Amino acid sequence: MNNPKDFRKRDDGVIVNKNTKDYQKARRRNALFGNEGKMQKTFIEVEDMKIRIQQTRDAEISIKQELLEIKSLLVDILSQNNNGV
């Protein structure tokens, strides 16, 4: 028969067996890094991704602006050639 001390209730209300390998791994991982450290790492990764996405969008906008400038210059050159010839 199972000992009641082998079980515990998690914060989300789920009852878990403390003798399982997964539970022991999680205990060791949390002892080394802690849940907050894990969440902090994830938060930093998300913030880095947001920065990279914003930089990519900024680069796309600047490329589009440069293409529009090139297009307007080409239109000017073509209109001058048509008028001059």
Backbone as numpy.savetxt, mean C-alpha at the origin, in Angstrom:
# Nx Ny Nz CAx CAy CAz Cx Cy Cz
-9.60 -35.74 28.83 -10.44 -34.55 28.83 -9.56 -33.31 28.83
-10.04 -32.28 28.18 -9.28 -31.04 28.07 -9.33 -30.24 29.35
-8.21 -29.65 29.64 -8.11 -28.79 30.80 -8.63 -27.40 30.42
-9.49 -26.79 31.23 -10.01 -25.46 30.88 -8.90 -24.41 30.77
-7.76 -24.65 31.41 -6.66 -23.69 31.33 -5.99 -23.71 29.95
-6.29 -24.73 29.14 -5.72 -24.82 27.80 -6.44 -23.90 26.80
-7.53 -23.31 27.20 -8.31 -22.48 26.29 -8.35 -21.05 26.79
-8.50 -20.14 25.81 -8.67 -18.74 26.18 -9.60 -18.07 25.19
-10.20 -16.99 25.62 -11.14 -16.26 24.76 -10.42 -15.05 24.19
-10.37 -14.96 22.85 -9.72 -13.82 22.20 -10.58 -12.57 22.34
-10.00 -11.45 21.93 -10.74 -10.18 22.01 -12.00 -10.19 21.17
-11.96 -10.95 20.05 -13.14 -10.99 19.19 -14.15 -12.05 19.63
-13.91 -12.70 20.78 -14.87 -13.63 21.34 -14.67 -15.08 20.96
-13.68 -15.37 20.11 -13.43 -16.75 19.68 -12.62 -17.46 20.75
-13.01 -18.68 21.06 -12.27 -19.48 22.04 -11.22 -20.29 21.30
-9.96 -20.19 21.74 -8.87 -20.88 21.06 -8.14 -21.79 22.05
-7.56 -22.85 21.48 -6.77 -23.79 22.26 -5.32 -23.29 22.30
-4.77 -23.11 23.48 -3.43 -22.57 23.62 -2.35 -23.59 23.31
-2.71 -24.85 23.10 -1.71 -25.88 22.86 -1.45 -26.13 21.37
-2.08 -25.41 20.48 -1.86 -25.64 19.06 -0.58 -24.96 18.60
-0.01 -25.47 17.50 1.23 -24.90 16.97 1.03 -23.47 16.50
-0.10 -23.20 15.85 -0.36 -21.85 15.37 -0.43 -20.85 16.51
-1.06 -21.25 17.60 -1.17 -20.36 18.76 0.22 -20.08 19.32
1.04 -21.13 19.42 2.39 -20.95 19.97 3.24 -20.06 19.06
3.11 -20.24 17.73 3.85 -19.39 16.79 3.43 -17.94 16.95
2.14 -17.73 17.06 1.63 -16.37 17.21 2.13 -15.75 18.50
2.19 -16.53 19.57 2.70 -16.02 20.84 4.15 -15.58 20.71
4.97 -16.42 20.05 6.38 -16.07 19.87 6.54 -14.84 18.98
5.75 -14.80 17.89 5.82 -13.65 16.98 5.42 -12.36 17.70
4.34 -12.43 18.46 3.88 -11.24 19.16 4.85 -10.84 20.28
5.52 -11.82 20.87 6.50 -11.49 21.91 7.68 -10.75 21.29
8.05 -11.11 20.06 9.17 -10.45 19.41 8.79 -9.07 18.85
7.65 -9.03 18.15 7.29 -7.81 17.43 6.10 -7.07 18.04
5.22 -7.81 18.64 4.01 -7.21 19.19 3.02 -6.89 18.09
1.76 -6.87 18.43 0.72 -6.56 17.46 0.85 -5.14 16.95
1.22 -4.22 17.83 1.33 -2.82 17.41 2.46 -2.64 16.43
3.56 -3.37 16.63 4.67 -3.28 15.69 4.26 -3.77 14.32
3.46 -4.82 14.30 2.97 -5.37 13.04 2.04 -4.36 12.35
1.16 -3.76 13.14 0.24 -2.78 12.58 1.00 -1.54 12.11
2.03 -1.13 12.87 2.82 0.03 12.49 3.53 -0.23 11.17
4.07 -1.44 11.00 4.76 -1.80 9.76 3.78 -1.74 8.60
2.60 -2.28 8.79 1.58 -2.26 7.74 1.18 -0.82 7.41
1.03 0.01 8.43 0.66 1.41 8.22 1.73 2.12 7.40
3.00 1.87 7.72 4.10 2.49 6.99 4.11 2.01 5.54
3.88 0.72 5.32 3.83 0.18 3.96 2.70 0.84 3.17
1.55 1.01 3.78 0.41 1.64 3.10 0.73 3.09 2.77
1.35 3.81 3.71 1.71 5.20 3.46 2.72 5.29 2.32
3.70 4.38 2.28 4.67 4.36 1.19 3.98 4.12 -0.15
3.02 3.20 -0.17 2.29 2.94 -1.41 1.50 4.17 -1.85
0.89 4.87 -0.90 0.14 6.08 -1.23 1.06 7.12 -1.85
2.27 7.27 -1.28 3.23 8.23 -1.81 3.64 7.84 -3.22
3.93 6.55 -3.44 4.32 6.09 -4.78 3.20 6.31 -5.79
1.97 6.05 -5.40 0.84 6.26 -6.29 0.71 7.74 -6.65
0.86 8.62 -5.65 0.77 10.05 -5.90 1.90 10.51 -6.82
3.11 9.99 -6.61 4.23 10.35 -7.48 3.97 9.89 -8.91
3.40 8.71 -9.06 3.07 8.21 -10.39 2.03 9.09 -11.07
1.02 9.49 -10.32 -0.02 10.37 -10.88 0.58 11.71 -11.28
1.45 12.26 -10.43 2.10 13.53 -10.76 2.94 13.40 -12.02
3.65 12.29 -12.15 4.47 12.06 -13.35 3.58 11.95 -14.59
2.46 11.27 -14.47 1.53 11.14 -15.60 1.00 12.51 -16.02
0.66 13.33 -15.04 0.14 14.66 -15.35 1.20 15.50 -16.05
2.44 15.45 -15.56 3.50 16.25 -16.19 3.79 15.75 -17.61
3.73 14.45 -17.83 3.94 13.90 -19.18 2.82 14.37 -20.11
1.58 14.34 -19.62 0.45 14.79 -20.44 0.60 16.28 -20.79
1.05 17.09 -19.83 1.25 18.51 -20.09 2.34 18.72 -21.14
3.43 17.97 -21.03 4.50 18.08 -22.02 4.00 17.67 -23.40
3.20 16.61 -23.48 2.66 16.19 -24.77 1.74 17.25 -25.36
0.95 17.90 -24.52 0.08 18.98 -25.01 0.91 20.15 -25.54
2.01 20.48 -24.86 2.89 21.55 -25.32 3.52 21.19 -26.67
3.96 19.94 -26.80 4.55 19.49 -28.06 3.51 19.54 -29.17
2.29 19.12 -28.84 1.22 19.14 -29.83 0.94 20.57 -30.29
0.87 21.50 -29.35 0.60 22.89 -29.74 1.75 23.47 -30.56
3.00 23.10 -30.23 4.14 23.55 -31.04 4.06 22.97 -32.45
3.71 21.72 -32.58 3.57 21.11 -33.91 2.47 21.77 -34.71
1.37 22.07 -34.06 0.26 22.74 -34.75 0.72 24.12 -35.23
1.46 24.84 -34.39 1.99 26.15 -34.78 2.92 26.03 -35.98
3.83 25.06 -35.94 4.78 24.87 -37.04 4.05 24.52 -38.32
3.10 23.61 -38.23 2.34 23.22 -39.42 1.53 24.38 -39.98
0.93 25.17 -39.10 0.14 26.31 -39.59 1.05 27.35 -40.23
2.27 27.55 -39.70 3.21 28.49 -40.30 3.67 27.98 -41.67
3.91 26.68 -41.79 4.33 26.11 -43.06 3.23 26.23 -44.09
1.99 26.00 -43.69 0.87 26.10 -44.62 0.65 27.54 -45.05
0.83 28.48 -44.14 0.64 29.89 -44.47 1.79 30.42 -45.31
3.01 29.96 -45.04 4.20 30.47 -45.73 4.38 29.89 -47.11
3.87 28.69 -47.35 4.12 28.02 -48.64 3.06 28.28 -49.64
